[in-house]
Coordinates of C-alpha atoms in Angstrom, one line a residue:
M1 CA -27.7 88.2 192.3
T2 CA -25.2 90.0 193.5
I3 CA -25.0 91.2 197.2
L4 CA -25.8 94.7 196.0
D5 CA -29.4 92.7 195.3
R6 CA -29.5 89.8 197.9
L7 CA -29.5 93.6 200.3
T8 CA -32.3 95.0 198.9
G9 CA -33.9 92.2 198.9
L10 CA -33.6 91.2 202.1
V11 CA -34.5 94.7 203.0
N12 CA -36.9 95.6 201.0
P13 CA -39.3 94.1 198.0
T14 CA -40.7 97.6 196.1
A15 CA -37.2 98.5 195.7
A16 CA -36.5 94.5 194.4
L17 CA -39.1 95.0 192.6
R18 CA -37.5 98.2 191.1
R19 CA -34.1 96.8 190.8
A20 CA -35.9 93.9 189.4
I21 CA -37.6 96.3 186.8
H22 CA -34.3 97.5 186.1
L23 CA -32.4 94.6 185.9
Y24 CA -35.1 93.4 183.0
D25 CA -35.6 96.4 180.9
I26 CA -31.8 96.0 179.7
G27 CA -31.5 92.6 179.0
K28 CA -30.8 90.9 182.3
H29 CA -33.5 88.4 183.3
A30 CA -31.2 85.6 185.0
E31 CA -30.7 87.9 187.1
A32 CA -34.1 89.8 187.4
F33 CA -36.3 86.8 188.2
P34 CA -35.3 86.3 191.8
L35 CA -35.8 89.3 192.9
M36 CA -39.5 89.7 191.2
A37 CA -40.0 86.7 193.3
I38 CA -39.1 87.8 196.1
A39 CA -41.3 90.9 195.6
A40 CA -44.0 88.5 194.4
R41 CA -43.7 86.4 197.0
A42 CA -44.5 89.7 199.5
G43 CA -47.6 89.9 197.9
I44 CA -46.9 92.8 195.1
V45 CA -49.5 92.2 193.0
D46 CA -47.7 93.9 190.5
A47 CA -44.7 91.8 190.4
E48 CA -46.7 87.9 191.2
F49 CA -48.4 89.1 187.4
R50 CA -45.2 89.6 186.0
V51 CA -43.0 86.7 187.7
A52 CA -46.6 84.5 186.0
R53 CA -45.0 86.0 182.2
C54 CA -41.1 85.6 183.2
Y55 CA -42.8 81.7 183.4
L56 CA -45.1 82.4 180.3
E57 CA -42.2 83.5 178.6
G58 CA -39.3 81.2 179.6
S59 CA -37.3 84.6 180.7
G60 CA -35.1 84.2 184.0
V61 CA -36.9 80.7 184.0
P62 CA -37.5 77.9 182.8
S63 CA -41.2 78.1 181.0
S64 CA -43.7 76.5 182.8
R65 CA -47.3 77.4 181.6
M66 CA -48.0 75.7 185.3
E67 CA -46.4 77.7 187.1
G68 CA -47.5 81.0 184.9
A69 CA -51.1 80.0 186.1
R70 CA -50.4 79.7 188.8
W71 CA -49.1 83.2 189.0
L72 CA -51.4 84.7 187.2
R73 CA -55.3 83.7 188.4
R74 CA -53.1 85.0 191.9
A75 CA -52.7 88.3 190.6
A76 CA -55.8 88.2 189.3
D77 CA -58.0 87.6 192.8
R78 CA -56.0 90.5 193.7
G79 CA -57.6 92.8 191.5
S80 CA -55.0 93.1 188.1
A81 CA -56.6 93.9 185.2
D82 CA -53.2 92.8 183.3
A83 CA -53.5 89.9 184.8
Q84 CA -57.6 88.7 184.2
A85 CA -56.3 90.0 180.3
L86 CA -54.2 86.9 180.3
L87 CA -55.7 84.8 182.0
A88 CA -58.0 85.2 179.9
A89 CA -57.2 85.1 176.5
L90 CA -55.6 81.3 178.1
Y91 CA -58.5 80.0 179.4
V92 CA -59.7 80.7 175.8
T93 CA -56.7 78.7 174.1
G94 CA -57.1 76.1 175.9
L95 CA -53.2 76.8 178.0
V96 CA -54.2 77.0 181.6
P97 CA -53.5 73.6 183.2
A98 CA -55.4 72.0 185.9
D99 CA -54.4 73.3 189.0
A100 CA -53.4 76.8 187.6
D101 CA -54.7 78.1 191.3
G102 CA -51.9 75.9 193.2
K103 CA -54.3 73.5 194.9
G104 CA -53.8 70.0 195.3
L105 CA -50.8 70.6 193.0
G106 CA -48.2 67.3 195.3
S107 CA -44.6 68.2 194.5
E108 CA -44.9 65.0 191.9
R109 CA -46.8 67.6 189.6
L110 CA -43.8 70.1 190.2
F111 CA -41.9 68.9 186.3
D112 CA -45.2 68.3 184.7
R113 CA -45.3 68.9 181.0
D114 CA -47.5 71.3 180.4
S115 CA -50.4 70.0 177.6
S116 CA -53.3 72.1 176.3
G117 CA -56.2 71.2 177.1
E118 CA -59.8 72.2 176.8
A119 CA -61.6 76.0 176.1
D120 CA -63.0 77.7 179.7
F121 CA -64.6 80.1 177.7
A122 CA -66.9 80.4 181.3
A123 CA -63.6 81.4 183.4
A124 CA -62.8 83.0 180.4
R125 CA -65.8 85.9 180.6
D126 CA -65.2 86.2 184.4
F127 CA -61.8 87.0 183.3
A128 CA -61.5 88.8 180.1
K129 CA -64.9 91.1 182.2
K130 CA -63.4 92.1 185.1
A131 CA -60.0 93.6 183.4
A132 CA -62.9 94.8 180.3
E133 CA -64.8 97.1 183.2
A134 CA -61.3 98.1 185.0
G135 CA -60.3 99.6 182.4
S136 CA -58.5 97.0 180.3
A137 CA -57.3 97.2 176.4
T138 CA -56.8 93.9 175.6
G139 CA -59.4 92.2 177.9
Q140 CA -62.2 94.3 176.3
A141 CA -61.7 93.2 173.2
I142 CA -60.8 89.3 174.4
L143 CA -64.3 89.7 175.6
G144 CA -65.7 91.0 172.4
Y145 CA -64.7 88.1 171.1
I146 CA -65.7 85.9 173.8
L147 CA -69.3 87.4 173.3
T148 CA -69.0 87.2 169.7
S149 CA -67.2 83.7 169.3
G150 CA -67.9 81.4 171.7
P151 CA -69.8 78.6 173.0
K152 CA -73.9 79.7 171.5
P153 CA -75.7 80.6 175.0
M154 CA -72.4 83.1 176.2
R155 CA -72.9 84.7 172.4
D156 CA -74.2 88.4 171.8
A157 CA -73.7 91.0 169.6
D158 CA -75.1 93.4 170.7
A159 CA -72.7 93.5 174.1
A160 CA -68.9 92.5 171.6
H161 CA -70.1 95.6 169.8
H162 CA -69.7 97.3 172.5
W163 CA -67.0 96.4 173.8
Y164 CA -64.6 96.1 170.9
E165 CA -65.8 99.5 170.0
Q166 CA -64.5 100.9 173.7
S167 CA -61.1 98.6 173.5
A168 CA -60.8 99.8 170.2
A169 CA -61.2 103.6 171.3
A170 CA -58.8 103.1 173.7
G171 CA -55.8 102.5 171.1
C172 CA -56.1 98.3 171.6
A173 CA -55.3 96.5 168.3
E174 CA -57.1 93.9 168.4
G175 CA -59.7 95.8 169.6
S176 CA -60.0 97.3 166.1
L177 CA -60.0 94.3 164.3
G178 CA -63.0 92.8 166.3
L179 CA -64.4 96.5 165.7
A180 CA -64.4 95.9 161.7
L181 CA -65.4 92.6 161.8
S182 CA -68.6 93.6 164.3
L183 CA -68.8 95.8 161.8
A184 CA -69.0 94.0 158.6
R185 CA -71.0 91.0 160.3
R186 CA -73.9 94.3 161.0
G187 CA -73.5 94.7 157.4
G188 CA -73.8 97.6 155.6
T189 CA -72.1 99.4 152.5
A190 CA -71.7 102.9 154.2
E191 CA -69.5 101.7 156.9
R192 CA -66.7 100.4 155.2
G193 CA -64.5 103.7 155.1
R194 CA -65.1 103.0 158.7
I195 CA -64.3 99.0 159.3
A196 CA -60.7 99.7 156.9
N197 CA -59.8 102.1 158.9
E198 CA -59.9 99.7 161.5
I199 CA -58.3 97.1 159.2
R200 CA -55.3 99.3 158.7
R201 CA -54.8 100.6 162.3
A202 CA -55.4 96.8 163.5
A203 CA -52.5 96.4 160.1
D204 CA -49.8 99.2 161.5
A205 CA -50.4 97.4 164.4
G206 CA -48.8 94.8 163.2
L207 CA -51.5 92.2 163.4
P208 CA -50.9 89.7 160.8
T209 CA -54.7 88.6 160.4
A210 CA -55.1 92.0 160.0
I211 CA -52.2 92.6 157.4
Y212 CA -53.9 89.9 155.6
L213 CA -58.0 91.2 155.3
L214 CA -56.2 94.7 154.6
A215 CA -55.2 93.1 151.7
V216 CA -57.8 91.0 150.7
I217 CA -59.9 94.6 150.4
T218 CA -57.2 96.8 148.8
E219 CA -57.3 93.2 146.7
H220 CA -61.2 94.4 145.7
G221 CA -61.0 97.4 146.6
L222 CA -63.6 97.8 149.6
G223 CA -63.9 101.0 151.1
M224 CA -60.3 101.8 149.9
S225 CA -59.1 101.7 146.2
K226 CA -58.8 98.6 144.0
D227 CA -54.8 97.9 144.1
P228 CA -53.3 94.8 143.3
A229 CA -49.4 95.5 143.2
A230 CA -50.7 96.7 147.2
A231 CA -52.5 93.7 148.2
A232 CA -48.9 91.1 146.3
R233 CA -47.5 93.8 149.1
L234 CA -49.4 93.2 151.6
Y235 CA -50.4 89.2 151.4
Q236 CA -46.3 88.7 151.5
T237 CA -46.0 90.6 154.9
A238 CA -48.8 89.1 155.8
A239 CA -47.2 85.4 155.4
E240 CA -43.3 85.8 156.1
K241 CA -45.6 86.8 159.7
G242 CA -46.2 82.6 159.5
L243 CA -49.9 83.5 158.6
P244 CA -51.3 80.7 156.3
S245 CA -54.4 81.7 155.2
A246 CA -51.9 85.1 153.7
Q247 CA -48.7 82.4 152.2
F248 CA -52.6 80.5 150.9
R249 CA -53.8 83.1 149.6
L250 CA -50.0 84.8 147.8
G251 CA -48.6 81.0 146.7
L252 CA -52.2 81.3 144.7
A253 CA -51.6 85.7 142.9
L254 CA -47.9 83.7 142.3
I255 CA -49.0 81.5 140.2
D256 CA -52.1 82.4 138.6
G257 CA -50.2 86.1 138.0
A258 CA -53.8 87.7 139.7
L259 CA -52.3 90.2 141.4
G260 CA -48.3 91.3 139.3
D261 CA -46.6 88.8 137.4
R262 CA -46.0 84.9 137.4
D263 CA -43.2 82.6 139.9
A264 CA -44.6 79.1 139.6
A265 CA -41.3 78.3 141.2
A266 CA -42.3 80.5 144.2
G267 CA -45.7 80.3 144.6
E268 CA -45.8 76.2 144.6
A269 CA -43.3 77.4 147.9
W270 CA -45.9 79.3 150.2
M271 CA -48.9 76.8 148.9
R272 CA -46.1 74.1 150.7
R273 CA -45.6 76.2 153.7
A274 CA -49.5 77.1 154.0
A275 CA -50.3 73.3 153.9
L276 CA -47.5 72.3 156.3
A277 CA -48.7 75.1 158.2
G278 CA -52.4 73.6 157.9
N279 CA -54.1 75.3 155.4
S280 CA -56.1 72.5 154.1
E281 CA -56.9 73.9 151.0
A282 CA -53.8 74.7 150.1
A283 CA -53.3 70.9 150.4
Y284 CA -55.7 70.0 148.0
L285 CA -54.3 72.7 145.7
L286 CA -51.4 70.9 145.9
G287 CA -52.6 67.5 145.4
D288 CA -54.1 69.1 142.7
H289 CA -51.2 70.7 140.5
Y290 CA -49.1 67.4 141.1
V291 CA -52.3 64.9 139.3
K292 CA -52.4 67.5 136.1
D293 CA -48.9 67.2 136.1
R294 CA -47.6 65.8 132.7
P295 CA -46.8 63.4 133.6
P296 CA -48.8 62.8 136.8
N297 CA -47.1 62.7 139.2
Y298 CA -49.9 60.4 142.0
A299 CA -47.6 60.0 145.2
E300 CA -47.1 63.4 145.4
A301 CA -50.5 64.3 145.3
A302 CA -51.8 60.9 147.3
N303 CA -49.4 62.5 149.9
W304 CA -50.7 65.7 150.2
Y305 CA -54.8 65.1 149.2
L306 CA -54.0 63.0 152.8
R307 CA -52.9 65.9 154.9
A308 CA -56.4 68.0 152.9
A309 CA -58.1 65.2 153.8
E310 CA -57.2 64.2 157.8
A311 CA -58.3 67.6 157.9
G312 CA -61.2 68.1 156.9
H313 CA -61.0 68.4 153.8
Q314 CA -64.6 67.0 151.8
A315 CA -62.6 67.5 148.0
A316 CA -59.8 66.0 149.6
A317 CA -61.4 63.1 150.7
R318 CA -63.2 62.6 147.9
A319 CA -59.8 62.5 145.7
I320 CA -57.6 60.5 148.0
A321 CA -60.1 58.0 148.4
S322 CA -60.4 58.0 144.2
L323 CA -56.3 57.8 144.8
Y324 CA -57.4 54.1 146.5
L325 CA -59.6 53.2 144.7
T326 CA -57.2 53.4 141.5
G327 CA -54.1 52.2 143.1
N328 CA -52.4 55.4 141.8
G329 CA -50.6 57.2 143.7
V330 CA -50.9 54.5 146.9
A331 CA -51.2 50.8 147.1
K332 CA -55.2 49.7 145.6
D333 CA -57.0 49.0 148.4
D334 CA -61.0 49.6 147.7
K335 CA -61.6 49.3 151.4
E336 CA -60.0 53.1 152.7
G337 CA -61.6 54.1 148.8
R338 CA -64.4 53.5 150.0
R339 CA -63.7 55.1 154.0
W340 CA -62.4 58.2 152.5
L341 CA -65.0 58.2 150.4
R342 CA -68.0 57.5 153.2
A343 CA -66.2 60.5 154.8
S344 CA -66.3 63.1 152.0
A345 CA -69.9 61.8 151.4
D346 CA -70.8 61.8 155.7
S347 CA -69.1 65.9 155.5
G348 CA -71.9 66.9 152.1
N349 CA -70.0 66.2 149.6
Q350 CA -72.6 64.9 146.8
E351 CA -70.4 64.5 143.9
A352 CA -68.5 61.7 146.8
R353 CA -72.5 61.0 148.2
I354 CA -73.0 59.6 144.0
D355 CA -69.6 58.0 143.6
L356 CA -70.2 55.5 147.2
A357 CA -73.5 54.6 145.6
N358 CA -72.7 53.7 143.3
L359 CA -69.8 51.7 143.5
L360 CA -72.7 50.2 146.3
L361 CA -75.3 50.6 143.5
G362 CA -72.2 47.9 140.8
G363 CA -72.0 45.6 143.9
T364 CA -68.6 46.3 145.7
G365 CA -68.5 47.5 149.8
E366 CA -70.0 46.3 152.3
L367 CA -73.3 46.0 154.3
D368 CA -72.3 49.1 156.3
D369 CA -70.7 51.1 153.8
T370 CA -74.4 51.5 152.6
T371 CA -75.6 53.5 156.3
G372 CA -77.1 56.7 155.8
V373 CA -76.9 56.5 151.5
A374 CA -81.1 56.1 149.9
E375 CA -81.5 59.0 152.6
W376 CA -78.9 61.9 151.0
F377 CA -80.6 60.9 148.2
E378 CA -84.3 60.7 149.3
A379 CA -83.4 64.6 150.8
A380 CA -82.3 65.6 147.4
A381 CA -85.1 63.7 145.4
S382 CA -88.1 65.0 147.5
S383 CA -86.9 69.2 146.7
G384 CA -86.4 68.2 143.2
D385 CA -83.7 66.7 142.4
L386 CA -83.6 64.6 139.6
I387 CA -80.3 62.5 139.5
A388 CA -81.1 61.7 143.2
A389 CA -84.1 61.0 142.6
F390 CA -83.6 58.1 138.7
N391 CA -80.3 57.3 142.7
L392 CA -82.8 56.7 145.3
G393 CA -84.8 54.8 142.6
L394 CA -81.5 52.1 141.6
C395 CA -81.4 52.5 145.8
F396 CA -84.9 50.6 145.9
A397 CA -84.4 48.1 142.7
K398 CA -81.1 47.0 143.9
G399 CA -81.9 47.2 148.3
V400 CA -78.8 49.5 148.6
G401 CA -79.5 50.6 152.1
V402 CA -83.2 49.7 152.2
R403 CA -85.6 46.9 151.6
Q404 CA -86.4 46.2 147.6
D405 CA -88.5 47.5 147.0
E406 CA -89.4 47.4 142.9
G407 CA -92.6 49.9 143.4
Q408 CA -90.6 52.4 144.8
A409 CA -88.2 52.0 142.6
A410 CA -91.0 52.3 139.7
H411 CA -92.0 55.4 141.4
W412 CA -88.5 57.0 141.4
L413 CA -87.5 56.6 138.7
R414 CA -90.7 57.8 136.9
R415 CA -90.0 61.4 138.9
A416 CA -85.9 61.4 136.9
A417 CA -87.3 60.2 133.8
E418 CA -88.8 63.7 133.1
G419 CA -84.7 64.2 132.9
V420 CA -82.4 61.3 133.5
P421 CA -81.7 59.6 130.0
E422 CA -81.4 56.1 132.2
A423 CA -84.3 56.2 134.3
Q424 CA -86.4 57.0 131.1
Y425 CA -84.2 53.5 130.0
M426 CA -84.2 51.7 133.1
Y427 CA -88.8 53.3 133.2
A428 CA -89.4 51.8 130.3
R429 CA -88.0 48.5 130.8
M430 CA -89.6 48.4 134.3
L431 CA -93.1 48.8 132.2
Q432 CA -91.8 47.2 129.8
D433 CA -91.6 44.0 132.2
G434 CA -94.9 45.3 134.2
R435 CA -92.5 45.0 137.5
G436 CA -93.8 47.6 139.9
V437 CA -96.1 48.8 137.6
E438 CA -98.9 47.5 135.9
A439 CA -97.5 46.4 132.0
D440 CA -97.7 48.8 129.4
L441 CA -95.9 48.1 126.3
Q442 CA -97.0 52.0 124.4
Q443 CA -95.7 54.2 127.5
A444 CA -92.8 51.5 127.2
R445 CA -91.8 52.8 123.7
V446 CA -92.6 56.7 124.5
W447 CA -89.9 56.6 127.4
F448 CA -87.5 54.1 125.0
A449 CA -88.1 57.0 122.2
G450 CA -87.3 59.4 125.0
A451 CA -84.3 57.8 125.4
A452 CA -82.6 56.8 122.5
D453 CA -83.3 61.1 121.4
A454 CA -80.8 62.0 124.1
G455 CA -78.7 59.5 122.1
M456 CA -78.4 56.8 124.7
L457 CA -77.5 53.1 122.7
D458 CA -80.0 50.8 125.2
A459 CA -83.0 52.9 124.6
R460 CA -82.1 52.2 120.8
V461 CA -81.6 49.4 120.5
A462 CA -84.8 48.4 122.7
L463 CA -86.5 51.2 120.5
A464 CA -85.7 49.6 117.2
E465 CA -86.3 45.4 118.6
M466 CA -90.6 46.8 119.5
L467 CA -91.0 49.1 116.0
L468 CA -89.6 46.0 114.6
N469 CA -92.6 43.6 115.7
G470 CA -94.6 46.1 116.4
R471 CA -94.4 46.2 120.4
G472 CA -96.6 48.2 122.1
G473 CA -97.9 50.6 118.9
A474 CA -97.4 50.5 115.0
S475 CA -94.8 48.2 113.7
S476 CA -91.6 49.8 111.4
P477 CA -89.3 47.6 110.2
A478 CA -87.6 50.1 108.0
A479 CA -87.2 52.5 110.8
A480 CA -86.5 49.5 113.4
V481 CA -83.5 48.8 111.3
R482 CA -82.4 52.5 111.0
L483 CA -81.5 53.0 114.9
F484 CA -80.0 48.8 114.8
E485 CA -78.3 50.6 112.0
Q486 CA -77.2 53.5 114.2
A487 CA -76.5 51.7 117.5
A488 CA -74.6 49.2 115.4
G489 CA -72.2 51.7 114.1
E490 CA -71.1 53.3 117.3
G491 CA -70.4 50.1 118.5
H492 CA -73.2 48.0 120.3
A493 CA -72.9 44.1 119.7
G494 CA -76.4 43.9 120.7
A495 CA -77.4 45.8 117.8
M496 CA -74.9 44.4 115.3
F497 CA -76.1 41.0 116.7
A498 CA -79.9 41.6 115.6
L499 CA -78.7 43.3 112.1
G500 CA -77.4 40.1 111.8
A501 CA -80.6 37.9 111.8
L502 CA -81.8 39.8 109.9
C503 CA -80.4 39.7 107.5
E504 CA -80.7 36.0 107.5
A505 CA -84.4 35.7 108.0
G506 CA -84.5 39.1 104.7
Q507 CA -86.7 41.0 107.3
G508 CA -86.9 43.9 107.1
L509 CA -83.1 44.1 104.9
P510 CA -82.8 41.6 102.3
F511 CA -81.1 38.3 102.2
D512 CA -78.2 37.4 102.3
Q513 CA -75.7 35.2 104.6
K514 CA -72.6 36.5 104.3
V515 CA -73.8 40.3 105.4
A516 CA -75.7 38.6 108.0
Q517 CA -71.9 37.0 109.3
K518 CA -70.1 39.9 108.6
W519 CA -72.2 41.4 111.4
F520 CA -72.7 37.7 113.8
A521 CA -68.2 38.5 113.5
A522 CA -68.6 41.8 114.9
A523 CA -70.6 41.0 117.4
A524 CA -69.7 38.1 118.5
E525 CA -66.0 39.9 118.5
L526 CA -67.3 42.6 121.0
G527 CA -68.1 38.6 123.6
H528 CA -71.7 39.4 122.5
G529 CA -73.0 35.2 123.4
Q530 CA -74.9 34.9 120.8
A531 CA -73.8 35.6 118.4
Q532 CA -70.9 33.7 119.2
L533 CA -73.0 30.7 118.0
M534 CA -74.4 31.2 115.2
L535 CA -70.9 32.6 114.1
G536 CA -69.8 29.4 115.2
R537 CA -72.4 28.3 113.2
Y538 CA -72.2 30.1 110.3
L539 CA -68.4 28.9 110.4
S540 CA -68.1 25.4 111.3
R541 CA -71.3 24.2 108.3
G542 CA -70.2 27.1 106.0
L543 CA -73.1 28.5 105.4
A544 CA -72.1 32.0 103.7
G545 CA -69.3 29.9 101.8
E546 CA -66.9 30.2 104.7
H547 CA -66.1 27.0 106.1
N548 CA -64.2 26.7 109.2
P549 CA -64.6 24.5 111.2
V550 CA -61.7 25.0 114.2
A551 CA -62.8 28.3 114.0
G552 CA -66.7 27.2 113.8
R553 CA -65.8 25.1 117.2
R554 CA -64.1 27.9 118.4
W555 CA -66.6 29.9 118.3
L556 CA -69.3 27.8 119.8
E557 CA -67.1 26.6 123.0
Q558 CA -67.4 30.6 123.7
A559 CA -70.8 30.9 123.3
A560 CA -71.2 27.4 125.6
A561 CA -69.3 29.0 128.0
Y562 CA -71.9 31.9 128.4
G563 CA -74.6 29.1 129.1
I564 CA -76.3 29.1 125.9
Q565 CA -77.1 25.4 125.9
E566 CA -77.6 25.1 122.3
A567 CA -73.5 25.6 122.0
T568 CA -73.4 22.7 124.4
D569 CA -75.5 20.9 122.2
E570 CA -73.7 21.0 119.0
L571 CA -70.2 20.5 120.6
A572 CA -71.6 17.1 121.3
E573 CA -73.0 17.1 117.2
F574 CA -68.9 18.0 117.1
A575 CA -67.8 14.9 119.4
S576 CA -70.0 12.2 117.7
D577 CA -69.4 13.1 113.8

């Protein structure tokens, strides 16, 4: 500060402020600030506001939100509409520190680091209302925002619209943007032209969000002519201003060529910037990109999925869960996988709910994992979702998340059987065995037939057994054989065993032990215990002409390992020979 500046300050605070403004305007912020402070301490409201701005911006003095808010509060309480508007904005964003009024502020707090707090919409509304009523266009825009997006009890769409109109009419870019959004919420295609004009006014003032919205309506031709090239340029402008949503849309457009030439490398770079700036959808799509790469890069995918999942992205939470459960890109961790599936399911992702339920129904999980599973399915099943009804039936059948109840299991499986082949098969089994419902072989046969027609192999084999033995209706060995042969041709071990047994007995098929041994061998290779017993017998006794006691003993041992007593008995005979 020069001697002239000191003398100015001593003689006249108003002159000190004039001198400070001049110095500030020519870029001498450090020299201007002491003079502003002199005027502020003398009670000049404009000086108090300027001192507050200096503290908030770190202009000519170290940045301090505490001091900035304190001086703003002084100016606002003395009627400065500009201070009231700015203070309202700080309260909305949670940037007003405690003790901003200076009360109770001890010397030990002067150098505390600033930290963001909770938004205070009540205080924000009070100061914004004062600024708005005093004619501050910025205050009117902020008040409109609070009445639109604040806590529900504060919301008043009509009052917000009024203040946005006032602000926009005064030339405030934020007011124009708020008015455009308010008009859009009110609906009606007649307002599209006006909406577009207000967005353009805000965009011309350089607001990144407005530029992005102008790009959107330009891309889709809402209230103006569709112009993909112009939309791409606008997305680029907003993206360069750091708006994550614009970076995401620009990246997507460059990758798929939706708005012009494709440039996958540039598109991915913008997507990365959007993801790193907090756009969860960009992070999720980057994860998908690395999963679909050839070869897949699961480690890179996991990084992006995790970033998106931690930001609350449902699908990303399910995707990272899958990687943890399979050990792709991350260390296999079933507990972590279930945790992320639970997070996705709790946030409403239906696929994650089904995945989690399937894990639990398959016996993977812990008691805490079952919480809410049955309730999810019951809500969906009650509204007609047949897959949910099927899963709810499984929950009752296995006691997952509910008390085991075969009656309820049968009820829900019956509802699901109207369109779910697996439910038809399971319901038929319950009718066949009389579990949860009265036994009804005729109906069991009908439901097995429905599931078999839908291509379910287990249902074909079950229906073939009923046709063969005449259970639930007339006997038809020829039809049974056809079903067994179809299922065996598709790799069903039980059907292969059945064909071997029919050939051995000469029932429905000609007696032929060589063909029987062929079918027993095919089923045994697939792990069918009874087929292993029969193959062991055939080979050890040479029933089909091939005598191989060593191989026969090996197959009998495998059958015995399944707990088949007959195999154990025959092995004992081997030992006694």
